[in-house]
Amino acid sequence: MPVQHSKASLHAFYADALRNGQSTGEKLRAPVPARFLTLLASLPADIPRRALDLGYGAGAYTIALAEAGFTVVAVDQAPAEPLLHRLSEYEDLAERVTVVESLIEQYPIREDFGAIVAKDVLHYLSQHDVEVLLAQAVQSSRSVNLHYLEVFTAISRTDAHGVQIHIEGEARYTPESFSRALERIYEGWDVTVRWDNHTEQDARSRRTYFEATRATVTAARRCPAPVGSAAMNGRKAA
């Protein structure tokens, strides 16, 4: 039977890692990949220059969005101090970022954000919370928007003895169930999903303790929503 870890223990682990600048399997302090910077550079000029970073972690994507000219709301239950300290090292960036310490599933999305980023965080939520959160983002969209998501599916975690580990309340999507959720939520948007296999290994023993299929999702609304309509009919899957 799998061992279940509480969300409280997960929060404590990441809070400690961020405060002490420690590395984690996700490499929280790694630079933003070039493909994301290319995506930012290709955004249309009329996109609203306000962004939401769900799950800011060490702040790499928050900083990239601010450097690209966005005013950013960064939301995470992780401690804000490490991100605020990091922002202070960049001239004029801190004034463009609002940091909100909150569970991301409890943050109400009621604003038309030009860009929304959620990297390596949604899989910790329940499927219900993931879909409510993304549906709020879609319903609040009134203009040209971009959502960039990296979501782990088909997750397998094991401890040093090979026993399966589950996180309390996590989504546990399969690629198929996550694809179906995207189809329901992003009706009328241009959606591209890239799938790749992801593994994490212990640095000393080289034991693989985490395996998953990662979905990198780019969902774009190309034209403003009609007046009085929260979404457009039809969907083009790229």
PDB file of C-alpha atoms in Angstrom:
ATOM      1  CA  MET A   1       0.000   0.000   0.000  1.00  0.00           C
ATOM      2  CA  PRO A   2       1.372   3.468  -0.859  1.00  0.00           C
ATOM      3  CA  VAL A   3       2.580   5.734   1.927  1.00  0.00           C
ATOM      4  CA  GLN A   4       0.754   9.064   2.041  1.00  0.00           C
ATOM      5  CA  HIS A   5       2.641  12.255   2.837  1.00  0.00           C
ATOM      6  CA  SER A   6       0.709  15.244   4.142  1.00  0.00           C
ATOM      7  CA  LYS A   7       0.550  18.576   2.364  1.00  0.00           C
ATOM      8  CA  ALA A   8       1.861  20.176   5.555  1.00  0.00           C
ATOM      9  CA  SER A   9       5.079  18.144   5.336  1.00  0.00           C
ATOM     10  CA  LEU A  10       5.404  19.052   1.657  1.00  0.00           C
ATOM     11  CA  HIS A  11       5.011  22.748   2.465  1.00  0.00           C
ATOM     12  CA  ALA A  12       7.625  22.499   5.229  1.00  0.00           C
ATOM     13  CA  PHE A  13      10.074  20.788   2.864  1.00  0.00           C
ATOM     14  CA  TYR A  14       9.834  23.490   0.183  1.00  0.00           C
ATOM     15  CA  ALA A  15       9.794  26.354   2.683  1.00  0.00           C
ATOM     16  CA  ASP A  16      13.033  25.067   4.202  1.00  0.00           C
ATOM     17  CA  ALA A  17      14.635  24.501   0.789  1.00  0.00           C
ATOM     18  CA  LEU A  18      13.773  28.010  -0.400  1.00  0.00           C
ATOM     19  CA  ARG A  19      14.911  29.760   2.763  1.00  0.00           C
ATOM     20  CA  ASN A  20      18.236  27.911   2.717  1.00  0.00           C
ATOM     21  CA  GLY A  21      18.825  28.071  -1.027  1.00  0.00           C
ATOM     22  CA  GLN A  22      18.905  24.299  -1.275  1.00  0.00           C
ATOM     23  CA  SER A  23      18.526  22.395  -4.509  1.00  0.00           C
ATOM     24  CA  THR A  24      15.494  20.176  -5.087  1.00  0.00           C
ATOM     25  CA  GLY A  25      14.608  17.642  -7.741  1.00  0.00           C
ATOM     26  CA  GLU A  26      12.761  20.350  -9.696  1.00  0.00           C
ATOM     27  CA  LYS A  27      15.854  22.597  -9.583  1.00  0.00           C
ATOM     28  CA  LEU A  28      13.886  25.565  -8.274  1.00  0.00           C
ATOM     29  CA  ARG A  29      16.662  28.060  -8.936  1.00  0.00           C
ATOM     30  CA  ALA A  30      17.354  26.887 -12.475  1.00  0.00           C
ATOM     31  CA  PRO A  31      17.105  29.578 -15.162  1.00  0.00           C
ATOM     32  CA  VAL A  32      13.983  29.836 -17.263  1.00  0.00           C
ATOM     33  CA  PRO A  33      14.363  27.703 -20.421  1.00  0.00           C
ATOM     34  CA  ALA A  34      15.047  29.433 -23.715  1.00  0.00           C
ATOM     35  CA  ARG A  35      11.766  28.170 -25.192  1.00  0.00           C
ATOM     36  CA  PHE A  36       9.799  30.146 -22.604  1.00  0.00           C
ATOM     37  CA  LEU A  37      11.794  33.319 -23.253  1.00  0.00           C
ATOM     38  CA  THR A  38      11.180  32.851 -26.975  1.00  0.00           C
ATOM     39  CA  LEU A  39       7.474  32.482 -26.258  1.00  0.00           C
ATOM     40  CA  LEU A  40       7.455  35.727 -24.270  1.00  0.00           C
ATOM     41  CA  ALA A  41       9.287  37.539 -27.046  1.00  0.00           C
ATOM     42  CA  SER A  42       6.702  36.374 -29.593  1.00  0.00           C
ATOM     43  CA  LEU A  43       3.642  37.652 -27.709  1.00  0.00           C
ATOM     44  CA  PRO A  44       1.495  40.152 -29.615  1.00  0.00           C
ATOM     45  CA  ALA A  45       1.820  43.831 -28.789  1.00  0.00           C
ATOM     46  CA  ASP A  46      -1.830  44.118 -27.742  1.00  0.00           C
ATOM     47  CA  ILE A  47      -1.668  41.486 -25.003  1.00  0.00           C
ATOM     48  CA  PRO A  48      -2.431  42.956 -21.543  1.00  0.00           C
ATOM     49  CA  ARG A  49       0.877  43.566 -19.795  1.00  0.00           C
ATOM     50  CA  ARG A  50      -0.235  42.005 -16.529  1.00  0.00           C
ATOM     51  CA  ALA A  51       0.725  38.456 -15.595  1.00  0.00           C
ATOM     52  CA  LEU A  52      -0.025  35.870 -12.922  1.00  0.00           C
ATOM     53  CA  ASP A  53       2.603  33.384 -11.746  1.00  0.00           C
ATOM     54  CA  LEU A  54       0.921  30.534  -9.870  1.00  0.00           C
ATOM     55  CA  GLY A  55       3.476  28.782  -7.691  1.00  0.00           C
ATOM     56  CA  TYR A  56       6.367  31.238  -7.822  1.00  0.00           C
ATOM     57  CA  GLY A  57       8.843  29.027  -5.923  1.00  0.00           C
ATOM     58  CA  ALA A  58      12.259  30.677  -6.191  1.00  0.00           C
ATOM     59  CA  GLY A  59      10.858  33.239  -8.633  1.00  0.00           C
ATOM     60  CA  ALA A  60      12.521  32.438 -11.962  1.00  0.00           C
ATOM     61  CA  TYR A  61       9.332  32.814 -13.998  1.00  0.00           C
ATOM     62  CA  THR A  62       8.166  35.832 -11.992  1.00  0.00           C
ATOM     63  CA  ILE A  63      11.435  37.590 -12.808  1.00  0.00           C
ATOM     64  CA  ALA A  64      11.303  36.580 -16.482  1.00  0.00           C
ATOM     65  CA  LEU A  65       7.777  37.976 -16.800  1.00  0.00           C
ATOM     66  CA  ALA A  66       8.758  41.243 -15.083  1.00  0.00           C
ATOM     67  CA  GLU A  67      11.828  41.600 -17.283  1.00  0.00           C
ATOM     68  CA  ALA A  68       9.570  41.113 -20.323  1.00  0.00           C
ATOM     69  CA  GLY A  69       7.561  44.164 -19.293  1.00  0.00           C
ATOM     70  CA  PHE A  70       4.724  42.599 -17.324  1.00  0.00           C
ATOM     71  CA  THR A  71       3.395  43.737 -13.989  1.00  0.00           C
ATOM     72  CA  VAL A  72       3.263  40.432 -12.113  1.00  0.00           C
ATOM     73  CA  VAL A  73       1.144  38.970  -9.345  1.00  0.00           C
ATOM     74  CA  ALA A  74       3.109  36.029  -7.893  1.00  0.00           C
ATOM     75  CA  VAL A  75       1.142  33.573  -5.745  1.00  0.00           C
ATOM     76  CA  ASP A  76       2.426  30.658  -3.663  1.00  0.00           C
ATOM     77  CA  GLN A  77       2.203  29.242  -0.166  1.00  0.00           C
ATOM     78  CA  ALA A  78       6.012  29.298  -0.178  1.00  0.00           C
ATOM     79  CA  PRO A  79       7.645  32.002   1.970  1.00  0.00           C
ATOM     80  CA  ALA A  80       7.857  35.358   0.207  1.00  0.00           C
ATOM     81  CA  GLU A  81      11.177  36.475   1.718  1.00  0.00           C
ATOM     82  CA  PRO A  82      13.498  34.550  -0.634  1.00  0.00           C
ATOM     83  CA  LEU A  83      11.696  35.911  -3.704  1.00  0.00           C
ATOM     84  CA  LEU A  84      11.589  39.467  -2.339  1.00  0.00           C
ATOM     85  CA  HIS A  85      15.314  39.284  -1.587  1.00  0.00           C
ATOM     86  CA  ARG A  86      16.005  37.998  -5.092  1.00  0.00           C
ATOM     87  CA  LEU A  87      13.904  40.769  -6.635  1.00  0.00           C
ATOM     88  CA  SER A  88      15.875  43.381  -4.713  1.00  0.00           C
ATOM     89  CA  GLU A  89      18.935  42.389  -6.736  1.00  0.00           C
ATOM     90  CA  TYR A  90      17.238  43.536  -9.957  1.00  0.00           C
ATOM     91  CA  GLU A  91      16.911  47.239 -10.604  1.00  0.00           C
ATOM     92  CA  ASP A  92      13.277  48.423 -10.734  1.00  0.00           C
ATOM     93  CA  LEU A  93      11.796  44.890 -10.827  1.00  0.00           C
ATOM     94  CA  ALA A  94      10.510  44.757  -7.255  1.00  0.00           C
ATOM     95  CA  GLU A  95       8.037  47.574  -7.881  1.00  0.00           C
ATOM     96  CA  ARG A  96       6.519  45.564 -10.750  1.00  0.00           C
ATOM     97  CA  VAL A  97       5.840  42.447  -8.681  1.00  0.00           C
ATOM     98  CA  THR A  98       3.167  41.829  -6.050  1.00  0.00           C
ATOM     99  CA  VAL A  99       3.897  38.728  -3.981  1.00  0.00           C
ATOM    100  CA  VAL A 100       0.897  36.972  -2.416  1.00  0.00           C
ATOM    101  CA  GLU A 101       1.468  34.206   0.142  1.00  0.00           C
ATOM    102  CA  SER A 102      -1.536  31.955  -0.401  1.00  0.00           C
ATOM    103  CA  LEU A 103      -2.536  28.488  -1.481  1.00  0.00           C
ATOM    104  CA  ILE A 104      -2.919  28.938  -5.214  1.00  0.00           C
ATOM    105  CA  GLU A 105      -6.262  27.120  -5.218  1.00  0.00           C
ATOM    106  CA  GLN A 106      -7.567  29.783  -2.825  1.00  0.00           C
ATOM    107  CA  TYR A 107      -6.477  32.722  -4.968  1.00  0.00           C
ATOM    108  CA  PRO A 108      -9.520  34.039  -6.876  1.00  0.00           C
ATOM    109  CA  ILE A 109      -8.739  34.819 -10.509  1.00  0.00           C
ATOM    110  CA  ARG A 110     -11.051  37.669 -11.419  1.00  0.00           C
ATOM    111  CA  GLU A 111      -8.725  39.702 -13.613  1.00  0.00           C
ATOM    112  CA  ASP A 112      -7.943  39.603 -17.319  1.00  0.00           C
ATOM    113  CA  PHE A 113      -4.286  38.557 -17.108  1.00  0.00           C
ATOM    114  CA  GLY A 114      -2.408  38.698 -20.388  1.00  0.00           C
ATOM    115  CA  ALA A 115      -0.194  35.809 -19.304  1.00  0.00           C
ATOM    116  CA  ILE A 116      -0.647  33.097 -16.690  1.00  0.00           C
ATOM    117  CA  VAL A 117       2.142  30.691 -15.742  1.00  0.00           C
ATOM    118  CA  ALA A 118       1.830  27.557 -13.574  1.00  0.00           C
ATOM    119  CA  LYS A 119       4.971  25.439 -13.585  1.00  0.00           C
ATOM    120  CA  ASP A 120       5.343  22.149 -11.698  1.00  0.00           C
ATOM    121  CA  VAL A 121       2.647  23.004  -9.160  1.00  0.00           C
ATOM    122  CA  LEU A 122      -0.824  22.018 -10.402  1.00  0.00           C
ATOM    123  CA  HIS A 123      -0.229  18.300  -9.863  1.00  0.00           C
ATOM    124  CA  TYR A 124      -0.184  18.931  -6.097  1.00  0.00           C
ATOM    125  CA  LEU A 125      -3.798  20.134  -6.206  1.00  0.00           C
ATOM    126  CA  SER A 126      -6.884  17.954  -6.474  1.00  0.00           C
ATOM    127  CA  GLN A 127      -8.317  17.519  -9.953  1.00  0.00           C
ATOM    128  CA  HIS A 128     -11.349  19.553  -8.866  1.00  0.00           C
ATOM    129  CA  ASP A 129      -9.177  22.451  -7.686  1.00  0.00           C
ATOM    130  CA  VAL A 130      -7.047  22.387 -10.843  1.00  0.00           C
ATOM    131  CA  GLU A 131     -10.081  22.586 -13.073  1.00  0.00           C
ATOM    132  CA  VAL A 132     -11.851  25.267 -11.017  1.00  0.00           C
ATOM    133  CA  LEU A 133      -8.692  27.393 -11.023  1.00  0.00           C
ATOM    134  CA  LEU A 134      -8.133  27.127 -14.777  1.00  0.00           C
ATOM    135  CA  ALA A 135     -11.821  27.635 -15.500  1.00  0.00           C
ATOM    136  CA  GLN A 136     -11.715  30.872 -13.488  1.00  0.00           C
ATOM    137  CA  ALA A 137      -8.759  32.015 -15.565  1.00  0.00           C
ATOM    138  CA  VAL A 138     -10.579  31.252 -18.811  1.00  0.00           C
ATOM    139  CA  GLN A 139     -13.792  32.915 -17.657  1.00  0.00           C
ATOM    140  CA  SER A 140     -11.863  36.059 -16.667  1.00  0.00           C
ATOM    141  CA  SER A 141     -10.186  36.261 -20.066  1.00  0.00           C
ATOM    142  CA  ARG A 142     -11.497  39.128 -22.169  1.00  0.00           C
ATOM    143  CA  SER A 143      -8.630  39.815 -24.539  1.00  0.00           C
ATOM    144  CA  VAL A 144      -5.584  38.225 -26.159  1.00  0.00           C
ATOM    145  CA  ASN A 145      -4.212  35.877 -23.483  1.00  0.00           C
ATOM    146  CA  LEU A 146      -1.586  33.167 -23.034  1.00  0.00           C
ATOM    147  CA  HIS A 147      -1.555  30.382 -20.430  1.00  0.00           C
ATOM    148  CA  TYR A 148       1.671  28.418 -19.986  1.00  0.00           C
ATOM    149  CA  LEU A 149       1.409  25.273 -17.836  1.00  0.00           C
ATOM    150  CA  GLU A 150       3.847  22.504 -16.970  1.00  0.00           C
ATOM    151  CA  VAL A 151       1.965  19.675 -15.284  1.00  0.00           C
ATOM    152  CA  PHE A 152       3.173  16.252 -14.175  1.00  0.00           C
ATOM    153  CA  THR A 153       0.908  13.305 -14.951  1.00  0.00           C
ATOM    154  CA  ALA A 154       1.287   9.533 -14.392  1.00  0.00           C
ATOM    155  CA  ILE A 155       3.442  10.244 -11.337  1.00  0.00           C
ATOM    156  CA  SER A 156       5.385   7.483  -9.592  1.00  0.00           C
ATOM    157  CA  ARG A 157       7.273   8.330  -6.377  1.00  0.00           C
ATOM    158  CA  THR A 158       9.167   5.773  -4.298  1.00  0.00           C
ATOM    159  CA  ASP A 159      11.114   5.901  -1.064  1.00  0.00           C
ATOM    160  CA  ALA A 160      14.526   4.335  -0.444  1.00  0.00           C
ATOM    161  CA  HIS A 161      12.859   0.931  -0.020  1.00  0.00           C
ATOM    162  CA  GLY A 162      10.876   1.121  -3.234  1.00  0.00           C
ATOM    163  CA  VAL A 163       7.555   1.828  -1.508  1.00  0.00           C
ATOM    164  CA  GLN A 164       5.159   4.036  -3.465  1.00  0.00           C
ATOM    165  CA  ILE A 165       4.511   7.529  -2.070  1.00  0.00           C
ATOM    166  CA  HIS A 166       1.411   9.639  -2.653  1.00  0.00           C
ATOM    167  CA  ILE A 167       0.889  13.264  -1.632  1.00  0.00           C
ATOM    168  CA  GLU A 168      -2.309  13.999   0.252  1.00  0.00           C
ATOM    169  CA  GLY A 169      -5.038  15.189  -2.120  1.00  0.00           C
ATOM    170  CA  GLU A 170      -2.899  15.390  -5.260  1.00  0.00           C
ATOM    171  CA  ALA A 171      -4.491  15.280  -8.716  1.00  0.00           C
ATOM    172  CA  ARG A 172      -2.901  12.048  -9.964  1.00  0.00           C
ATOM    173  CA  TYR A 173      -3.817  12.819 -13.566  1.00  0.00           C
ATOM    174  CA  THR A 174      -3.034  10.386 -16.347  1.00  0.00           C
ATOM    175  CA  PRO A 175      -2.083  11.886 -19.720  1.00  0.00           C
ATOM    176  CA  GLU A 176      -5.528  10.885 -20.995  1.00  0.00           C
ATOM    177  CA  SER A 177      -7.507  12.413 -18.116  1.00  0.00           C
ATOM    178  CA  PHE A 178      -5.485  15.629 -18.227  1.00  0.00           C
ATOM    179  CA  SER A 179      -5.987  15.907 -21.989  1.00  0.00           C
ATOM    180  CA  ARG A 180      -9.742  15.569 -21.502  1.00  0.00           C
ATOM    181  CA  ALA A 181      -9.689  18.278 -18.838  1.00  0.00           C
ATOM    182  CA  LEU A 182      -7.834  20.642 -21.174  1.00  0.00           C
ATOM    183  CA  GLU A 183     -10.408  20.030 -23.902  1.00  0.00           C
ATOM    184  CA  ARG A 184     -13.261  20.922 -21.533  1.00  0.00           C
ATOM    185  CA  ILE A 185     -11.623  23.983 -20.036  1.00  0.00           C
ATOM    186  CA  TYR A 186      -9.974  25.570 -23.065  1.00  0.00           C
ATOM    187  CA  GLU A 187     -12.840  25.355 -25.517  1.00  0.00           C
ATOM    188  CA  GLY A 188     -12.311  28.016 -28.179  1.00  0.00           C
ATOM    189  CA  TRP A 189      -8.591  28.456 -27.481  1.00  0.00           C
ATOM    190  CA  ASP A 190      -5.579  27.364 -29.529  1.00  0.00           C
ATOM    191  CA  VAL A 191      -3.966  24.645 -27.415  1.00  0.00           C
ATOM    192  CA  THR A 192      -0.613  22.965 -27.935  1.00  0.00           C
ATOM    193  CA  VAL A 193       0.578  20.170 -25.627  1.00  0.00           C
ATOM    194  CA  ARG A 194       4.075  18.720 -25.667  1.00  0.00           C
ATOM    195  CA  TRP A 195       4.680  15.519 -23.721  1.00  0.00           C
ATOM    196  CA  ASP A 196       8.019  14.326 -22.351  1.00  0.00           C
ATOM    197  CA  ASN A 197       9.245  11.792 -19.818  1.00  0.00           C
ATOM    198  CA  HIS A 198      10.693  13.235 -16.622  1.00  0.00           C
ATOM    199  CA  THR A 199      12.789  11.500 -13.962  1.00  0.00           C
ATOM    200  CA  GLU A 200      14.531  12.649 -10.798  1.00  0.00           C
ATOM    201  CA  GLN A 201      17.360  10.741  -9.148  1.00  0.00           C
ATOM    202  CA  ASP A 202      19.119  10.802  -5.801  1.00  0.00           C
ATOM    203  CA  ALA A 203      22.454  12.573  -6.242  1.00  0.00           C
ATOM    204  CA  ARG A 204      24.397   9.999  -4.223  1.00  0.00           C
ATOM    205  CA  SER A 205      22.803   6.651  -4.950  1.00  0.00           C
ATOM    206  CA  ARG A 206      21.521   7.555  -8.451  1.00  0.00           C
ATOM    207  CA  ARG A 207      18.288   5.848  -7.462  1.00  0.00           C
ATOM    208  CA  THR A 208      15.303   7.094  -9.459  1.00  0.00           C
ATOM    209  CA  TYR A 209      12.700   8.256  -6.937  1.00  0.00           C
ATOM    210  CA  PHE A 210      10.360  10.250  -9.191  1.00  0.00           C
ATOM    211  CA  GLU A 211       9.035   9.446 -12.653  1.00  0.00           C
ATOM    212  CA  ALA A 212       6.270  11.212 -14.564  1.00  0.00           C
ATOM    213  CA  THR A 213       4.981  12.251 -17.954  1.00  0.00           C
ATOM    214  CA  ARG A 214       5.130  16.019 -18.119  1.00  0.00           C
ATOM    215  CA  ALA A 215       2.665  18.045 -20.176  1.00  0.00           C
ATOM    216  CA  THR A 216       3.899  21.447 -21.350  1.00  0.00           C
ATOM    217  CA  VAL A 217       0.769  23.336 -22.336  1.00  0.00           C
ATOM    218  CA  THR A 218       0.509  26.558 -24.310  1.00  0.00           C
ATOM    219  CA  ALA A 219      -3.080  27.785 -24.488  1.00  0.00           C
ATOM    220  CA  ALA A 220      -3.732  30.993 -26.393  1.00  0.00           C
ATOM    221  CA  ARG A 221      -6.789  33.132 -26.962  1.00  0.00           C
ATOM    222  CA  ARG A 222      -6.026  34.853 -30.242  1.00  0.00           C
ATOM    223  CA  CYS A 223      -8.907  37.354 -30.311  1.00  0.00           C
ATOM    224  CA  PRO A 224     -10.911  39.160 -27.671  1.00  0.00           C
ATOM    225  CA  ALA A 225     -14.077  37.496 -26.411  1.00  0.00           C
ATOM    226  CA  PRO A 226     -17.328  38.930 -27.781  1.00  0.00           C
ATOM    227  CA  VAL A 227     -19.175  41.289 -25.477  1.00  0.00           C
ATOM    228  CA  GLY A 228     -21.303  39.281 -23.044  1.00  0.00           C
ATOM    229  CA  SER A 229     -19.515  35.996 -23.807  1.00  0.00           C
ATOM    230  CA  ALA A 230     -17.103  34.219 -21.482  1.00  0.00           C
ATOM    231  CA  ALA A 231     -15.820  31.913 -24.170  1.00  0.00           C
ATOM    232  CA  MET A 232     -16.018  31.313 -27.894  1.00  0.00           C
ATOM    233  CA  ASN A 233     -17.370  28.226 -29.537  1.00  0.00           C
ATOM    234  CA  GLY A 234     -15.111  25.751 -31.243  1.00  0.00           C
ATOM    235  CA  ARG A 235     -11.562  24.688 -30.535  1.00  0.00           C
ATOM    236  CA  LYS A 236      -8.445  24.277 -32.586  1.00  0.00           C
ATOM    237  CA  ALA A 237      -5.939  21.797 -31.188  1.00  0.00           C
ATOM    238  CA  ALA A 238      -2.425  22.329 -32.453  1.00  0.00           C
TER     239      ALA A 238
END
